[in-house]
Short mmCIF file of C-alpha atoms and ligand atoms in Angstrom, two decimals:
data_model
loop_
_atom_site.label_atom_id
_atom_site.label_comp_id
_atom_site.label_asym_id
_atom_site.label_seq_id
_atom_site.Cartn_x
_atom_site.Cartn_y
_atom_site.Cartn_z
CA MET G 2 14.43 11.59 24.72
CA ALA G 3 12.69 9.44 27.43
CA ASP G 4 12.56 5.68 26.92
CA MET G 5 9.57 3.62 27.10
CA PRO G 6 9.82 0.58 29.30
CA GLU G 7 5.92 -0.21 28.78
CA PHE G 8 6.61 -1.05 25.29
CA GLU G 9 10.08 -2.98 25.79
CA SER G 10 10.53 -5.64 22.92
CA GLU G 11 12.96 -6.10 20.02
CA MET G 12 10.44 -5.07 17.41
CA HIS G 13 9.56 -1.81 19.29
CA ARG G 14 13.09 -1.08 19.52
CA THR G 15 13.47 -1.57 15.78
CA ALA G 16 10.53 0.45 15.03
CA VAL G 17 11.56 3.44 17.15
CA ALA G 18 15.03 3.11 15.77
CA GLN G 19 13.84 3.33 12.14
CA LEU G 20 11.68 6.46 13.07
CA ASP G 21 14.63 8.28 14.63
CA ASP G 22 16.73 7.66 11.70
CA VAL G 23 13.99 8.88 9.20
CA ALA G 24 13.16 11.85 11.43
CA GLY G 25 16.89 13.04 11.08
CA ARG G 26 16.88 12.46 7.40
CA LEU G 27 13.61 14.53 7.17
CA HIS G 28 15.00 17.16 9.55
CA LEU G 29 11.68 16.72 11.61
CA ASP G 30 11.48 19.38 14.28
CA HIS G 31 12.09 17.91 17.90
CA ASP G 32 8.44 18.20 19.12
CA THR G 33 6.71 16.51 16.13
CA HIS G 34 9.25 13.75 16.22
CA LEU G 35 8.71 13.00 19.84
CA ARG G 36 4.78 12.90 19.28
CA LEU G 37 5.40 10.11 16.61
CA ARG G 38 7.55 8.04 18.95
CA TYR G 39 4.57 7.30 21.27
CA PRO G 40 1.30 5.67 20.78
CA ARG G 41 -1.77 7.82 21.11
CA ARG G 42 -3.55 5.16 23.25
CA ALA G 43 -2.59 1.56 24.34
CA LEU G 44 -5.20 -0.66 26.09
CA VAL G 45 -4.43 -3.98 27.94
CA VAL G 46 -7.03 -6.29 28.72
CA THR G 47 -7.56 -9.72 30.20
CA VAL G 48 -9.66 -12.19 28.25
CA PRO G 49 -11.27 -15.11 30.46
CA VAL G 50 -12.58 -18.03 28.42
CA ARG G 51 -14.24 -21.16 29.35
CA MET G 52 -12.34 -23.94 27.82
CA ASP G 53 -13.80 -27.14 26.48
CA ASN G 54 -12.34 -29.01 29.38
CA GLY G 55 -14.60 -26.81 31.74
CA HIS G 56 -11.78 -24.76 33.23
CA THR G 57 -11.49 -20.98 32.76
CA GLU G 58 -8.16 -19.68 31.15
CA VAL G 59 -7.17 -15.87 31.17
CA PHE G 60 -5.60 -14.46 28.00
CA MET G 61 -3.66 -11.25 27.79
CA GLY G 62 -5.24 -8.81 25.02
CA TYR G 63 -3.98 -5.62 23.58
CA ARG G 64 -5.27 -2.87 21.27
CA VAL G 65 -2.88 0.13 20.47
CA HIS G 66 -3.72 3.17 18.41
CA HIS G 67 -0.57 4.71 17.20
CA ASN G 68 -1.72 7.84 15.42
CA THR G 69 -4.87 9.59 14.54
CA ALA G 70 -3.59 12.63 12.63
CA LEU G 71 -4.81 11.50 9.40
CA GLY G 72 -7.92 9.92 10.33
CA PRO G 73 -9.52 6.78 12.27
CA THR G 74 -7.11 3.93 13.13
CA LYS G 75 -6.75 0.92 11.25
CA GLY G 76 -5.01 -2.34 11.81
CA GLY G 77 -5.09 -6.02 12.03
CA LEU G 78 -5.79 -8.39 15.09
CA ARG G 79 -3.29 -11.28 15.63
CA TYR G 80 -3.66 -14.46 17.70
CA ASP G 81 -0.31 -15.85 18.39
CA ALA G 82 1.76 -17.19 21.38
CA ASP G 83 4.49 -14.40 21.19
CA VAL G 84 2.14 -11.30 21.30
CA ASN G 85 2.95 -8.66 23.87
CA MET G 86 2.46 -4.74 24.28
CA GLY G 87 5.71 -3.98 22.70
CA GLU G 88 5.14 -6.01 19.51
CA VAL G 89 1.54 -4.50 19.23
CA THR G 90 2.70 -1.11 19.62
CA ALA G 91 5.46 -1.57 16.95
CA LEU G 92 3.03 -3.11 14.60
CA ALA G 93 0.45 -0.19 15.14
CA MET G 94 3.46 2.23 14.45
CA LEU G 95 4.33 0.56 11.19
CA MET G 96 0.51 0.68 10.19
CA THR G 97 0.70 4.45 10.49
CA TRP G 98 3.60 4.56 8.16
CA LYS G 99 1.99 2.14 5.94
CA CYS G 100 -1.39 3.84 5.52
CA SER G 101 0.35 7.22 5.09
CA LEU G 102 2.53 5.83 2.36
CA MET G 103 -0.49 4.48 0.60
CA GLY G 104 -2.36 7.56 0.86
CA LEU G 105 -5.20 6.34 2.95
CA PRO G 106 -7.15 8.40 5.35
CA TYR G 107 -6.15 6.35 8.50
CA GLY G 108 -3.63 6.20 11.29
CA GLY G 109 -2.05 2.88 12.41
CA ALA G 110 -3.64 0.55 14.94
CA LYS G 111 -3.01 -3.09 15.88
CA GLY G 112 -4.49 -5.70 18.24
CA GLY G 113 -3.49 -9.04 19.60
CA VAL G 114 -4.38 -11.80 21.89
CA ARG G 115 -1.53 -14.03 23.47
CA CYS G 116 -2.83 -17.53 22.73
CA THR G 117 -2.04 -20.45 20.38
CA PRO G 118 -5.23 -20.63 17.97
CA ARG G 119 -3.98 -23.87 16.36
CA GLY G 120 -4.39 -25.53 19.56
CA MET G 121 -8.03 -24.25 20.38
CA SER G 122 -11.42 -25.36 19.16
CA LYS G 123 -13.90 -23.40 17.13
CA ARG G 124 -16.03 -22.71 20.16
CA GLU G 125 -13.10 -21.42 22.27
CA LEU G 126 -11.85 -19.14 19.51
CA GLU G 127 -15.46 -17.78 19.17
CA SER G 128 -15.63 -17.09 22.86
CA LEU G 129 -12.13 -15.69 22.96
CA THR G 130 -13.07 -13.24 20.15
CA ARG G 131 -16.40 -12.15 21.53
CA ARG G 132 -15.02 -11.45 24.96
CA TYR G 133 -11.86 -9.48 23.70
CA THR G 134 -14.18 -7.58 21.52
CA ALA G 135 -16.37 -6.73 24.47
CA GLU G 136 -13.28 -5.69 26.49
CA ILE G 137 -12.11 -3.22 23.79
CA MET G 138 -15.75 -2.15 22.87
CA LEU G 139 -14.85 1.58 23.68
CA PHE G 140 -11.84 1.55 21.47
CA ILE G 141 -13.31 0.21 18.26
CA GLY G 142 -16.01 1.60 15.85
CA PRO G 143 -16.29 2.34 12.01
CA ASP G 144 -15.13 5.83 12.50
CA LEU G 145 -12.68 5.15 15.37
CA ASP G 146 -10.74 2.18 14.92
CA ILE G 147 -11.29 -0.67 12.34
CA ALA G 148 -10.00 -4.15 12.75
CA ALA G 149 -8.77 -6.68 10.34
CA PRO G 150 -7.39 -10.13 9.95
CA ASP G 151 -3.76 -10.86 10.47
CA LEU G 152 -1.47 -13.84 11.68
CA GLY G 153 -3.72 -16.31 13.15
CA THR G 154 -7.08 -14.66 12.41
CA ASP G 155 -9.44 -14.92 9.56
CA GLU G 156 -12.77 -13.94 7.95
CA GLN G 157 -14.58 -16.02 10.70
CA ILE G 158 -13.03 -14.15 13.53
CA MET G 159 -13.79 -10.83 11.66
CA ALA G 160 -17.57 -12.00 11.34
CA TRP G 161 -17.60 -12.89 15.15
CA MET G 162 -16.01 -9.56 16.13
CA MET G 163 -18.55 -7.51 13.81
CA ASP G 164 -21.46 -9.48 15.27
CA THR G 165 -20.35 -8.92 18.87
CA TYR G 166 -20.08 -5.11 18.14
CA SER G 167 -23.35 -4.97 16.29
CA MET G 168 -25.17 -6.68 19.13
CA THR G 169 -24.21 -3.81 21.58
CA GLN G 170 -25.52 -1.23 19.06
CA GLY G 171 -28.88 -2.74 18.34
CA LYS G 172 -28.08 -2.71 14.63
CA SER G 173 -25.86 -4.11 12.06
CA VAL G 174 -22.17 -2.35 11.96
CA PRO G 175 -20.18 -4.02 9.32
CA GLY G 176 -17.77 -1.05 9.05
CA VAL G 177 -16.14 -1.94 12.40
CA VAL G 178 -14.09 -4.66 10.77
CA THR G 179 -12.83 -5.42 7.29
CA GLY G 180 -11.71 -8.64 5.86
CA LYS G 181 -15.14 -10.24 6.80
CA PRO G 182 -17.10 -12.62 4.85
CA LEU G 183 -18.62 -11.51 1.55
CA LEU G 184 -22.07 -12.53 2.71
CA VAL G 185 -21.92 -9.91 5.53
CA GLY G 186 -20.33 -6.98 3.67
CA GLY G 187 -17.04 -8.18 2.98
CA SER G 188 -15.28 -7.12 -0.19
CA ALA G 189 -14.43 -9.00 -3.37
CA GLY G 190 -10.74 -9.70 -3.55
CA ARG G 191 -10.02 -8.96 0.08
CA ARG G 192 -8.74 -12.43 1.02
CA GLU G 193 -6.24 -12.28 -1.85
CA ALA G 194 -5.34 -8.59 -1.56
CA THR G 195 -2.08 -9.02 0.33
CA GLY G 196 -0.47 -11.54 -1.78
CA ARG G 197 -1.71 -10.10 -4.74
CA GLY G 198 -0.14 -6.76 -3.69
CA ILE G 199 3.11 -8.50 -3.09
CA VAL G 200 3.17 -9.92 -6.71
CA TYR G 201 2.41 -6.56 -8.27
CA VAL G 202 5.13 -4.80 -6.35
CA LEU G 203 7.45 -7.76 -7.24
CA TYR G 204 6.73 -7.14 -10.88
CA GLN G 205 7.41 -3.58 -10.77
CA ALA G 206 10.66 -4.27 -8.88
CA ALA G 207 11.67 -6.54 -11.64
CA LYS G 208 10.78 -4.19 -14.37
CA SER G 209 12.89 -1.42 -12.59
CA LEU G 210 15.86 -3.86 -12.15
CA GLY G 211 15.55 -4.82 -15.95
CA GLN G 212 14.51 -8.40 -15.22
CA SER G 213 11.67 -10.94 -15.84
CA LEU G 214 10.12 -13.05 -13.34
CA ARG G 215 9.05 -16.02 -15.60
CA GLY G 216 11.08 -18.99 -14.68
CA LYS G 217 12.56 -17.52 -11.71
CA ARG G 218 13.31 -19.53 -8.54
CA ILE G 219 11.03 -18.47 -5.52
CA VAL G 220 11.01 -19.24 -1.83
CA VAL G 221 8.11 -18.52 0.29
CA GLN G 222 8.18 -18.63 4.14
CA GLY G 223 4.69 -19.29 5.33
CA PHE G 224 1.74 -20.64 3.42
CA GLY G 225 -1.14 -18.84 5.07
CA ASN G 226 -3.04 -16.04 3.63
CA VAL G 227 -0.20 -13.88 2.42
CA GLY G 228 2.35 -16.72 1.38
CA GLY G 229 -0.25 -19.03 0.09
CA VAL G 230 -1.85 -16.46 -2.27
CA ALA G 231 1.39 -14.95 -3.39
CA ALA G 232 2.90 -18.53 -4.06
CA ARG G 233 -0.26 -19.37 -6.13
CA MET G 234 -0.11 -16.33 -8.35
CA LEU G 235 3.55 -16.62 -9.08
CA TRP G 236 3.22 -20.23 -9.83
CA ASN G 237 0.13 -19.52 -12.13
CA ASP G 238 2.48 -16.84 -13.86
CA GLY G 239 5.23 -19.54 -14.60
CA CYS G 240 7.62 -18.95 -11.74
CA VAL G 241 9.44 -21.99 -9.95
CA ILE G 242 8.37 -22.20 -6.38
CA ALA G 243 11.32 -24.12 -4.94
CA GLY G 244 10.54 -23.94 -1.44
CA ILE G 245 7.68 -23.11 1.04
CA SER G 246 7.34 -23.47 4.82
CA ASP G 247 4.80 -23.28 7.61
CA PHE G 248 4.96 -23.58 11.51
CA ARG G 249 5.83 -27.13 11.24
CA GLY G 250 8.60 -27.11 8.89
CA ALA G 251 9.70 -26.75 5.16
CA ILE G 252 9.84 -28.47 1.84
CA TRP G 253 12.24 -27.92 -1.03
CA ASN G 254 12.19 -28.77 -4.73
CA PRO G 255 14.49 -26.92 -6.92
CA GLN G 256 12.62 -28.21 -9.94
CA GLY G 257 9.48 -26.70 -8.58
CA ILE G 258 6.35 -27.42 -6.38
CA ASP G 259 3.08 -28.02 -7.81
CA ILE G 260 1.12 -25.45 -5.86
CA ARG G 261 -2.32 -26.98 -6.58
CA GLN G 262 -1.11 -30.31 -5.41
CA LEU G 263 0.42 -28.66 -2.44
CA GLU G 264 -2.99 -26.82 -1.59
CA ALA G 265 -4.79 -30.22 -1.70
CA HIS G 266 -2.07 -31.80 0.43
CA VAL G 267 -2.51 -28.94 3.11
CA ALA G 268 -6.38 -29.15 2.99
CA GLU G 269 -6.11 -32.80 3.95
CA SER G 270 -3.19 -32.95 6.31
CA GLY G 271 -3.08 -29.28 7.84
CA SER G 272 0.68 -28.71 6.80
CA VAL G 273 3.10 -28.59 3.82
CA VAL G 274 5.22 -31.06 5.79
CA ASP G 275 5.41 -34.70 4.24
CA PHE G 276 4.32 -33.37 0.72
CA PRO G 277 5.32 -36.14 -1.47
CA GLY G 278 6.82 -33.97 -4.38
CA ALA G 279 9.67 -32.39 -2.34
CA ASP G 280 12.29 -32.97 0.24
CA PRO G 281 12.10 -31.81 4.00
CA LEU G 282 14.14 -28.92 5.37
CA THR G 283 13.84 -26.76 8.52
CA ASN G 284 12.36 -23.27 8.16
CA ALA G 285 15.88 -21.92 8.99
CA GLN G 286 17.58 -24.12 6.18
CA LEU G 287 14.73 -22.88 3.88
CA LEU G 288 15.72 -19.28 4.24
CA GLU G 289 19.24 -19.92 3.17
CA GLN G 290 18.48 -21.94 -0.07
CA PRO G 291 19.74 -20.38 -3.21
CA CYS G 292 16.89 -18.56 -5.25
CA ASP G 293 16.03 -15.27 -7.02
CA VAL G 294 13.32 -14.07 -4.77
CA LEU G 295 12.77 -14.84 -1.02
CA ILE G 296 9.31 -13.89 0.34
CA PRO G 297 9.26 -14.08 4.33
CA ALA G 298 5.43 -14.22 4.94
CA ALA G 299 5.05 -15.70 8.34
CA VAL G 300 6.37 -14.01 11.48
CA ALA G 301 8.78 -11.36 12.65
CA SER G 302 12.74 -11.29 13.08
CA GLN G 303 13.38 -14.41 10.62
CA ILE G 304 16.35 -12.65 8.83
CA HIS G 305 18.77 -11.59 11.65
CA ALA G 306 22.47 -10.96 12.08
CA GLY G 307 23.01 -14.70 12.51
CA ASN G 308 21.78 -15.87 9.07
CA ALA G 309 21.82 -12.67 6.76
CA ASP G 310 25.05 -13.29 5.31
CA ARG G 311 23.87 -16.61 4.30
CA ILE G 312 20.64 -15.57 2.37
CA ARG G 313 21.11 -16.35 -1.29
CA ALA G 314 18.34 -14.47 -2.97
CA GLY G 315 18.79 -11.52 -5.40
CA ILE G 316 15.58 -9.85 -4.17
CA MET G 317 13.86 -10.15 -0.75
CA ILE G 318 10.11 -8.99 -0.69
CA GLU G 319 8.73 -8.69 2.86
CA GLY G 320 5.28 -10.28 3.11
CA ALA G 321 5.15 -10.46 6.80
CA ASN G 322 5.58 -7.57 9.07
CA GLY G 323 9.05 -6.89 10.48
CA PRO G 324 10.77 -10.15 9.17
CA THR G 325 14.16 -8.42 9.01
CA THR G 326 16.18 -6.99 11.96
CA PRO G 327 18.02 -3.89 11.38
CA GLU G 328 21.33 -5.51 11.62
CA ALA G 329 20.39 -7.98 9.16
CA ASP G 330 19.31 -5.05 6.85
CA GLN G 331 22.67 -3.56 6.82
CA ILE G 332 24.16 -7.02 5.98
CA LEU G 333 21.80 -7.51 3.03
CA LYS G 334 22.32 -4.18 1.81
CA ASP G 335 26.24 -4.35 1.98
CA ARG G 336 25.64 -7.63 0.05
CA GLY G 337 23.58 -6.16 -2.72
CA VAL G 338 20.17 -7.93 -1.94
CA THR G 339 17.50 -5.75 -2.92
CA VAL G 340 14.94 -5.66 0.08
CA ILE G 341 11.52 -4.35 -0.70
CA PRO G 342 9.98 -3.47 2.70
CA ASP G 343 6.93 -4.62 4.54
CA ILE G 344 5.16 -1.29 4.48
CA LEU G 345 5.22 -1.17 0.69
CA ALA G 346 5.23 -4.88 -0.09
CA ASN G 347 2.31 -5.98 2.16
CA ALA G 348 0.21 -2.84 1.93
CA GLY G 349 -2.42 -4.62 -0.55
CA GLY G 350 -4.35 -5.98 2.39
CA VAL G 351 -5.03 -2.52 3.87
CA VAL G 352 -5.79 -1.00 0.52
CA VAL G 353 -8.34 -3.32 -0.25
CA SER G 354 -9.52 -3.13 3.49
CA TYR G 355 -9.93 0.46 2.75
CA PHE G 356 -12.03 -0.23 -0.41
CA GLU G 357 -14.17 -2.73 1.67
CA TRP G 358 -14.77 0.05 4.25
CA VAL G 359 -15.74 2.80 1.61
CA GLN G 360 -18.05 0.30 -0.01
CA GLY G 361 -19.77 -0.44 3.23
CA LEU G 362 -20.17 2.84 4.15
CA GLN G 363 -21.89 3.57 0.72
CA HIS G 364 -23.67 0.41 0.72
CA TYR G 365 -22.51 -0.07 -2.78
CA PHE G 366 -20.23 -2.78 -3.92
CA TRP G 367 -17.69 -2.87 -6.71
CA LYS G 368 -16.96 -5.69 -9.07
CA GLU G 369 -13.84 -7.61 -8.39
CA THR G 370 -12.29 -6.52 -11.61
CA GLU G 371 -12.53 -3.01 -10.41
CA ILE G 372 -10.95 -3.69 -7.11
CA VAL G 373 -8.01 -5.45 -8.62
CA ALA G 374 -7.49 -2.74 -11.15
CA ARG G 375 -7.67 -0.12 -8.27
CA LEU G 376 -5.28 -2.21 -6.25
CA GLN G 377 -2.78 -2.61 -9.06
CA GLU G 378 -2.66 1.07 -9.80
CA LEU G 379 -2.17 2.05 -6.05
CA MET G 380 0.67 -0.58 -5.63
CA ALA G 381 2.30 0.37 -8.75
CA ARG G 382 2.22 4.24 -7.99
CA ALA G 383 3.59 3.67 -4.41
CA PHE G 384 6.31 1.58 -5.57
CA THR G 385 7.33 4.19 -8.14
CA ARG G 386 7.31 6.90 -5.57
CA VAL G 387 9.31 4.82 -3.21
CA TRP G 388 11.99 3.69 -5.96
CA ASN G 389 12.26 7.32 -7.13
CA ALA G 390 12.79 8.49 -3.70
CA ALA G 391 15.24 6.03 -2.93
CA HIS G 392 17.40 7.00 -6.08
CA LYS G 393 16.74 10.93 -5.39
CA ASN G 394 17.93 10.54 -1.73
CA GLY G 395 20.74 7.90 -2.17
CA VAL G 396 18.92 5.53 0.16
CA ASP G 397 17.61 2.08 0.23
CA LEU G 398 13.88 1.19 -0.42
CA ARG G 399 13.00 0.77 3.22
CA THR G 400 14.43 4.23 4.24
CA ALA G 401 12.77 5.72 1.21
CA ALA G 402 9.37 4.01 2.06
CA LEU G 403 9.56 5.33 5.65
CA MET G 404 10.63 8.63 4.70
CA GLU G 405 7.39 8.95 2.49
CA GLY G 406 5.20 7.43 5.25
CA VAL G 407 6.62 9.44 8.14
CA ARG G 408 6.50 12.89 6.21
CA ARG G 409 2.83 12.92 5.54
CA VAL G 410 2.12 12.26 9.18
CA ALA G 411 4.42 14.79 10.56
CA ASP G 412 2.95 17.38 8.22
CA ALA G 413 -0.46 16.49 9.46
CA HIS G 414 0.52 17.07 12.97
CA VAL G 415 2.12 20.35 12.16
CA VAL G 416 -0.85 21.73 10.27
CA ARG G 417 -3.39 20.41 13.19
CA GLY G 418 -1.31 21.75 15.73
CA LEU G 419 -1.20 20.56 19.45
CA TYR G 420 -4.41 20.48 21.62
CA PRO G 421 -5.10 22.33 23.84
P1 LIG C 525 -1.65 -16.72 8.55
O1 LIG C 525 -2.12 -17.10 9.89
O2 LIG C 525 -2.82 -16.90 7.60
O3 LIG C 525 -0.45 -17.60 7.97
C1 LIG C 525 0.79 -17.76 8.71
C2 LIG C 525 1.51 -18.73 8.01
O4 LIG C 525 2.83 -18.63 8.75
C3 LIG C 525 0.97 -20.06 8.17
O5 LIG C 525 1.36 -20.95 6.91
C4 LIG C 525 1.78 -20.52 9.47
O6 LIG C 525 1.77 -21.94 9.78
C5 LIG C 525 3.15 -19.93 9.30
N1 LIG C 525 4.04 -19.79 10.58
C6 LIG C 525 3.55 -19.29 11.60
N2 LIG C 525 4.60 -19.31 12.58
C7 LIG C 525 5.63 -19.77 11.95
C8 LIG C 525 7.00 -19.89 12.09
N3 LIG C 525 7.58 -19.49 13.42
N4 LIG C 525 7.84 -20.14 11.17
C9 LIG C 525 7.42 -20.33 9.97
N5 LIG C 525 6.02 -20.33 9.51
C10 LIG C 525 5.12 -20.10 10.58
O7 LIG C 525 -1.14 -15.32 8.58
P2 LIG C 525 -1.09 -14.18 7.31
O8 LIG C 525 -2.29 -13.40 7.39
O9 LIG C 525 -0.61 -14.92 6.08
O10 LIG C 525 0.04 -13.28 7.91
C11 LIG C 525 1.40 -13.67 7.68
C12 LIG C 525 2.31 -12.38 7.96
O11 LIG C 525 1.82 -11.47 6.86
C13 LIG C 525 2.28 -11.68 9.42
O12 LIG C 525 3.56 -11.24 9.66
C14 LIG C 525 1.17 -10.71 9.08
O13 LIG C 525 1.46 -9.77 10.02
C15 LIG C 525 1.61 -10.17 7.70
N6 LIG C 525 0.54 -9.39 7.02
C16 LIG C 525 -0.76 -10.02 6.86
C17 LIG C 525 -1.75 -9.38 6.05
C18 LIG C 525 -2.91 -9.88 5.70
O14 LIG C 525 -3.84 -9.20 5.03
N7 LIG C 525 -3.45 -10.80 6.37
C19 LIG C 525 -1.48 -7.96 5.65
C20 LIG C 525 -0.15 -7.53 5.90
C21 LIG C 525 0.71 -8.14 6.77
#
């Protein structure tokens, strides 16, 4: 098959290799397989921003729609120094499989701007967001493509994006983004949804493996939206959170870190580093500490051929997208580590984003208890489907999850046919 120099990146190679493997296992016909390998549309924009020092900087921005066979596209917006076309395209593809696996009426998308948000002022971030939104305006909309927060973006960025889009329509259009503040049409429980979903899936996995999570030692890489919420919930439930990190470094205390005190420390200092109740480690060292459960919840390709044989966790559950390279996957499999893949583990975010979108379209908002109960039900159902498929087909959980996700999209292509 033709290669795709436009999307050249490690993550894209991984995503396409995963698809190729699954296509073989599903005996997909060549033509359908070929269509799934490519994004439907990919847009590159430049985003000029007047910085606080008076000079203009130009940032690279992307929005990719991978597939629209099941519905409009849905996917996060990421602000990070490593953003590139290949990574965004790979993440859009993963979103397609994730939405399909969860039974949502969406295809996958992703967006990103190459920048370092931590080094930018609030005004600069607002200008960047508004100009990026203006540049991708024709690509987004409540029934075309819906954005959400991801690495380096949050509710405020979604509010600016929604406001910018709405201004061009002459009316308020909350459905163009999810993960926005409650005040302007956000959903109860969206902020916590990804972390919460991870915890639900972890409980299901522990149950299936005949284990209990209480008192188990947990290590979390990343203390942002995903890692922070998962750590807090597991700590509340009596797990021992032995190690945590962020972009500045890691902390370790095998007796357990007090998450409430850590949250206060981070609110004051901006980082987990120098927390008095733990010892310092590097991010790389943290991943190799002995634990029962490892939750990578930061950035991609953290577990690779160079460190996979030193991972000492029984279960690894992927909060981040693409934290494990294919080589590492194989090593972990050979060593008997149970890996719960990103497209299942971190799907809670897009599930509650879907709830937010539906609530917004109906102008009728649900109680948080209802949202939590429905999220729990969907996550548990998806886990059971993947677990059973893995056993039935004699494959690992990642392959089983991808098979479930890819199959539904492929079937939709076949039934819709090829235009014209
Ligand atoms: P976030 O920006 O809220 O938090 C990211 C955390 O990772 C921060 O603590 C940051 O300091 C840390 N970090 C950044 N670079 C790092 C590095 N090189 N090494 C170690 N730590 C680093 O982002 P988030 O929303 O929590 O997203 C984290 C991951 O989860 C991403 O891979 C994202 O794609 C994935 N994800 C997020 C959602 C969501 O709803 N937010 C949904 C699904 C998947």
